[in-house]
Amino acid sequence: MSIAVYPGSFDPITLGHLNVIRRSATIFDELIVCVMVNSGKNPMFTHEERVELIKRTTARFRNVRVEASAELLVEFMKERGAKVIIKGMRAVSDYEREFQIALVNRKLDPSIETLLMLSSEKYTYLSSSVVKEMARYGADLGTFVPKEIIEDVLKKVEK
């Protein structure tokens, strides 16, 4: 059974993330979307809220499950028998950082591979930071996030 992990902060999940999830789910027997801690970010949603938002938007995919982790990604993967990390690539600027992280992960566990999946061209501009900024200005979020979570994002920025 092939198991892949798509790690990220997903604060919030975007249509770009969902595109990578959909495409990855067709390649692997099981895809685990893992909400990770990113110490360099100040999240809008809690870990639990992000897991719930992602579960809601991925419910249609029978082979996708959602978890959260504060441990090293390679340890999380070992515990689940996963061998592939999925990383979405929006632009060349993403490559340098993801390449460095992939090398560190390979050093920690040589059996783990990283798959850099190119973003669908219609989502190359999209990030969770863009979504949060647009939400603060009251923009229509329909082309940014899955419809199932638009109200959650808008409520969060009202607080």
PDB file of C-alpha atoms in Angstrom:
ATOM      1  CA  MET A   1       0.000   0.000   0.000  1.00  0.00           C
ATOM      2  CA  SER A   2       1.464   3.371  -0.993  1.00  0.00           C
ATOM      3  CA  ILE A   3       1.014   6.099   1.607  1.00  0.00           C
ATOM      4  CA  ALA A   4       1.961   9.744   1.088  1.00  0.00           C
ATOM      5  CA  VAL A   5       1.837  12.703   3.455  1.00  0.00           C
ATOM      6  CA  TYR A   6       0.969  16.240   2.406  1.00  0.00           C
ATOM      7  CA  PRO A   7       2.240  18.425   5.272  1.00  0.00           C
ATOM      8  CA  GLY A   8       1.546  22.100   5.759  1.00  0.00           C
ATOM      9  CA  SER A   9       0.087  24.730   8.008  1.00  0.00           C
ATOM     10  CA  PHE A  10      -3.122  25.034   5.921  1.00  0.00           C
ATOM     11  CA  ASP A  11      -4.185  28.245   7.660  1.00  0.00           C
ATOM     12  CA  PRO A  12      -6.653  28.080   5.977  1.00  0.00           C
ATOM     13  CA  ILE A  13      -6.785  25.410   3.292  1.00  0.00           C
ATOM     14  CA  THR A  14      -7.017  26.998  -0.168  1.00  0.00           C
ATOM     15  CA  LEU A  15      -8.280  25.834  -3.528  1.00  0.00           C
ATOM     16  CA  GLY A  16      -4.608  25.384  -4.472  1.00  0.00           C
ATOM     17  CA  HIS A  17      -4.100  22.998  -1.541  1.00  0.00           C
ATOM     18  CA  LEU A  18      -7.285  21.164  -2.489  1.00  0.00           C
ATOM     19  CA  ASN A  19      -6.026  20.816  -6.071  1.00  0.00           C
ATOM     20  CA  VAL A  20      -2.799  19.180  -4.845  1.00  0.00           C
ATOM     21  CA  ILE A  21      -4.825  16.898  -2.549  1.00  0.00           C
ATOM     22  CA  ARG A  22      -7.147  15.823  -5.380  1.00  0.00           C
ATOM     23  CA  ARG A  23      -4.257  15.072  -7.732  1.00  0.00           C
ATOM     24  CA  SER A  24      -2.185  13.286  -5.075  1.00  0.00           C
ATOM     25  CA  ALA A  25      -5.155  11.148  -4.040  1.00  0.00           C
ATOM     26  CA  THR A  26      -5.241   9.692  -7.562  1.00  0.00           C
ATOM     27  CA  ILE A  27      -1.587   8.615  -7.328  1.00  0.00           C
ATOM     28  CA  PHE A  28      -1.409   7.027  -3.867  1.00  0.00           C
ATOM     29  CA  ASP A  29      -3.509   4.412  -2.097  1.00  0.00           C
ATOM     30  CA  GLU A  30      -3.708   6.700   0.925  1.00  0.00           C
ATOM     31  CA  LEU A  31      -2.973  10.388   1.377  1.00  0.00           C
ATOM     32  CA  ILE A  32      -2.575  11.851   4.851  1.00  0.00           C
ATOM     33  CA  VAL A  33      -2.981  15.612   5.011  1.00  0.00           C
ATOM     34  CA  CYS A  34      -0.968  16.607   8.058  1.00  0.00           C
ATOM     35  CA  VAL A  35      -1.466  19.950   9.784  1.00  0.00           C
ATOM     36  CA  MET A  36       1.985  20.832  11.068  1.00  0.00           C
ATOM     37  CA  VAL A  37       3.342  23.444  13.453  1.00  0.00           C
ATOM     38  CA  ASN A  38       5.221  26.243  11.730  1.00  0.00           C
ATOM     39  CA  SER A  39       7.016  28.300  14.372  1.00  0.00           C
ATOM     40  CA  GLY A  40       7.511  31.112  11.858  1.00  0.00           C
ATOM     41  CA  LYS A  41       3.763  31.701  11.468  1.00  0.00           C
ATOM     42  CA  ASN A  42       1.062  33.110  13.704  1.00  0.00           C
ATOM     43  CA  PRO A  43      -1.964  30.996  12.744  1.00  0.00           C
ATOM     44  CA  MET A  44      -5.500  32.341  12.438  1.00  0.00           C
ATOM     45  CA  PHE A  45      -7.047  28.939  13.144  1.00  0.00           C
ATOM     46  CA  THR A  46      -6.091  26.456  15.866  1.00  0.00           C
ATOM     47  CA  HIS A  47      -4.726  23.013  14.962  1.00  0.00           C
ATOM     48  CA  GLU A  48      -8.105  21.484  15.758  1.00  0.00           C
ATOM     49  CA  GLU A  49      -9.979  24.039  13.651  1.00  0.00           C
ATOM     50  CA  ARG A  50      -7.680  23.491  10.674  1.00  0.00           C
ATOM     51  CA  VAL A  51      -8.110  19.710  10.893  1.00  0.00           C
ATOM     52  CA  GLU A  52     -11.892  20.161  10.951  1.00  0.00           C
ATOM     53  CA  LEU A  53     -11.868  22.567   7.974  1.00  0.00           C
ATOM     54  CA  ILE A  54      -9.738  20.184   5.921  1.00  0.00           C
ATOM     55  CA  LYS A  55     -11.881  17.171   6.861  1.00  0.00           C
ATOM     56  CA  ARG A  56     -14.938  19.065   5.687  1.00  0.00           C
ATOM     57  CA  THR A  57     -13.383  19.942   2.333  1.00  0.00           C
ATOM     58  CA  THR A  58     -11.839  16.526   1.674  1.00  0.00           C
ATOM     59  CA  ALA A  59     -14.771  14.345   2.763  1.00  0.00           C
ATOM     60  CA  ARG A  60     -15.436  13.406  -0.883  1.00  0.00           C
ATOM     61  CA  PHE A  61     -12.029  11.707  -1.211  1.00  0.00           C
ATOM     62  CA  ARG A  62     -12.291   8.159   0.141  1.00  0.00           C
ATOM     63  CA  ASN A  63      -8.513   7.693   0.507  1.00  0.00           C
ATOM     64  CA  VAL A  64      -7.691  10.986   2.242  1.00  0.00           C
ATOM     65  CA  ARG A  65      -7.440  11.349   5.984  1.00  0.00           C
ATOM     66  CA  VAL A  66      -6.488  14.386   8.031  1.00  0.00           C
ATOM     67  CA  GLU A  67      -4.296  14.519  11.109  1.00  0.00           C
ATOM     68  CA  ALA A  68      -2.244  17.057  13.058  1.00  0.00           C
ATOM     69  CA  SER A  69       1.279  16.694  14.357  1.00  0.00           C
ATOM     70  CA  ALA A  70       3.814  18.678  16.338  1.00  0.00           C
ATOM     71  CA  GLU A  71       6.573  16.085  15.857  1.00  0.00           C
ATOM     72  CA  LEU A  72       9.225  15.831  13.165  1.00  0.00           C
ATOM     73  CA  LEU A  73       7.620  14.966   9.853  1.00  0.00           C
ATOM     74  CA  VAL A  74       9.854  11.934   9.283  1.00  0.00           C
ATOM     75  CA  GLU A  75       8.829  10.514  12.683  1.00  0.00           C
ATOM     76  CA  PHE A  76       5.158  11.080  11.867  1.00  0.00           C
ATOM     77  CA  MET A  77       5.688   9.243   8.577  1.00  0.00           C
ATOM     78  CA  LYS A  78       7.552   6.295  10.130  1.00  0.00           C
ATOM     79  CA  GLU A  79       4.686   5.734  12.559  1.00  0.00           C
ATOM     80  CA  ARG A  80       2.237   5.530   9.633  1.00  0.00           C
ATOM     81  CA  GLY A  81       4.352   3.617   7.141  1.00  0.00           C
ATOM     82  CA  ALA A  82       4.439   6.544   4.695  1.00  0.00           C
ATOM     83  CA  LYS A  83       7.336   6.876   2.254  1.00  0.00           C
ATOM     84  CA  VAL A  84       6.501   9.974   0.185  1.00  0.00           C
ATOM     85  CA  ILE A  85       6.157  13.646   1.129  1.00  0.00           C
ATOM     86  CA  ILE A  86       4.002  15.756  -1.205  1.00  0.00           C
ATOM     87  CA  LYS A  87       4.913  19.431  -1.535  1.00  0.00           C
ATOM     88  CA  GLY A  88       3.063  21.865  -3.780  1.00  0.00           C
ATOM     89  CA  MET A  89       5.187  24.208  -5.884  1.00  0.00           C
ATOM     90  CA  ARG A  90       3.643  27.529  -6.908  1.00  0.00           C
ATOM     91  CA  ALA A  91       6.719  29.290  -8.245  1.00  0.00           C
ATOM     92  CA  VAL A  92      10.470  29.006  -8.577  1.00  0.00           C
ATOM     93  CA  SER A  93      10.757  30.872  -5.275  1.00  0.00           C
ATOM     94  CA  ASP A  94       9.238  27.831  -3.499  1.00  0.00           C
ATOM     95  CA  TYR A  95      11.858  25.488  -4.935  1.00  0.00           C
ATOM     96  CA  GLU A  96      14.918  26.598  -2.981  1.00  0.00           C
ATOM     97  CA  ARG A  97      13.255  26.226   0.418  1.00  0.00           C
ATOM     98  CA  GLU A  98      11.528  22.945  -0.435  1.00  0.00           C
ATOM     99  CA  PHE A  99      14.749  21.531  -1.893  1.00  0.00           C
ATOM    100  CA  GLN A 100      16.588  22.313   1.348  1.00  0.00           C
ATOM    101  CA  ILE A 101      13.850  20.738   3.482  1.00  0.00           C
ATOM    102  CA  ALA A 102      13.785  17.651   1.234  1.00  0.00           C
ATOM    103  CA  LEU A 103      17.534  17.190   1.704  1.00  0.00           C
ATOM    104  CA  VAL A 104      17.199  17.503   5.491  1.00  0.00           C
ATOM    105  CA  ASN A 105      14.369  14.947   5.498  1.00  0.00           C
ATOM    106  CA  ARG A 106      16.436  12.580   3.333  1.00  0.00           C
ATOM    107  CA  LYS A 107      19.354  12.965   5.776  1.00  0.00           C
ATOM    108  CA  LEU A 108      17.031  12.087   8.677  1.00  0.00           C
ATOM    109  CA  ASP A 109      15.545   9.108   6.813  1.00  0.00           C
ATOM    110  CA  PRO A 110      17.004   8.068   3.433  1.00  0.00           C
ATOM    111  CA  SER A 111      13.958   5.884   2.701  1.00  0.00           C
ATOM    112  CA  ILE A 112      11.641   8.908   2.429  1.00  0.00           C
ATOM    113  CA  GLU A 113      11.203  10.656  -0.922  1.00  0.00           C
ATOM    114  CA  THR A 114       9.817  14.120  -1.588  1.00  0.00           C
ATOM    115  CA  LEU A 115       7.532  14.686  -4.561  1.00  0.00           C
ATOM    116  CA  LEU A 116       7.414  18.322  -5.676  1.00  0.00           C
ATOM    117  CA  MET A 117       4.040  18.729  -7.371  1.00  0.00           C
ATOM    118  CA  LEU A 118       3.623  21.733  -9.622  1.00  0.00           C
ATOM    119  CA  SER A 119       0.662  23.894  -8.808  1.00  0.00           C
ATOM    120  CA  SER A 120      -2.129  24.103 -11.312  1.00  0.00           C
ATOM    121  CA  GLU A 121      -1.466  27.353 -13.172  1.00  0.00           C
ATOM    122  CA  LYS A 122      -4.723  28.920 -12.030  1.00  0.00           C
ATOM    123  CA  TYR A 123      -3.553  28.709  -8.390  1.00  0.00           C
ATOM    124  CA  THR A 124       0.055  29.896  -8.673  1.00  0.00           C
ATOM    125  CA  TYR A 125      -0.806  33.247  -7.055  1.00  0.00           C
ATOM    126  CA  LEU A 126      -2.723  31.690  -4.178  1.00  0.00           C
ATOM    127  CA  SER A 127      -1.510  31.288  -0.609  1.00  0.00           C
ATOM    128  CA  SER A 128      -3.121  31.175   2.811  1.00  0.00           C
ATOM    129  CA  SER A 129      -1.607  34.619   3.486  1.00  0.00           C
ATOM    130  CA  VAL A 130      -3.374  36.019   0.411  1.00  0.00           C
ATOM    131  CA  VAL A 131      -6.657  34.466   1.593  1.00  0.00           C
ATOM    132  CA  LYS A 132      -6.359  36.051   5.038  1.00  0.00           C
ATOM    133  CA  GLU A 133      -5.556  39.450   3.563  1.00  0.00           C
ATOM    134  CA  MET A 134      -8.459  39.300   1.099  1.00  0.00           C
ATOM    135  CA  ALA A 135     -10.811  38.191   3.875  1.00  0.00           C
ATOM    136  CA  ARG A 136      -9.796  41.175   6.024  1.00  0.00           C
ATOM    137  CA  TYR A 137     -10.849  43.470   3.171  1.00  0.00           C
ATOM    138  CA  GLY A 138     -14.124  41.647   2.628  1.00  0.00           C
ATOM    139  CA  ALA A 139     -13.239  40.293  -0.835  1.00  0.00           C
ATOM    140  CA  ASP A 140     -15.239  37.463  -2.374  1.00  0.00           C
ATOM    141  CA  LEU A 141     -13.389  34.320  -1.248  1.00  0.00           C
ATOM    142  CA  GLY A 142     -15.104  32.012  -3.749  1.00  0.00           C
ATOM    143  CA  THR A 143     -12.030  31.790  -5.977  1.00  0.00           C
ATOM    144  CA  PHE A 144      -9.629  31.387  -3.034  1.00  0.00           C
ATOM    145  CA  VAL A 145     -10.979  28.754  -0.622  1.00  0.00           C
ATOM    146  CA  PRO A 146     -13.378  25.794  -0.811  1.00  0.00           C
ATOM    147  CA  LYS A 147     -16.996  26.899  -0.497  1.00  0.00           C
ATOM    148  CA  GLU A 148     -17.424  24.714   2.603  1.00  0.00           C
ATOM    149  CA  ILE A 149     -15.192  27.003   4.675  1.00  0.00           C
ATOM    150  CA  ILE A 150     -15.830  30.534   3.346  1.00  0.00           C
ATOM    151  CA  GLU A 151     -18.063  31.413   6.307  1.00  0.00           C
ATOM    152  CA  ASP A 152     -15.483  30.059   8.788  1.00  0.00           C
ATOM    153  CA  VAL A 153     -12.783  32.312   7.333  1.00  0.00           C
ATOM    154  CA  LEU A 154     -15.042  35.366   7.302  1.00  0.00           C
ATOM    155  CA  LYS A 155     -16.133  34.784  10.915  1.00  0.00           C
ATOM    156  CA  LYS A 156     -12.532  34.428  12.021  1.00  0.00           C
ATOM    157  CA  VAL A 157     -11.474  37.776  10.539  1.00  0.00           C
ATOM    158  CA  GLU A 158     -14.465  39.529  12.142  1.00  0.00           C
ATOM    159  CA  LYS A 159     -13.128  38.728  15.615  1.00  0.00           C
TER     160      LYS A 159
END
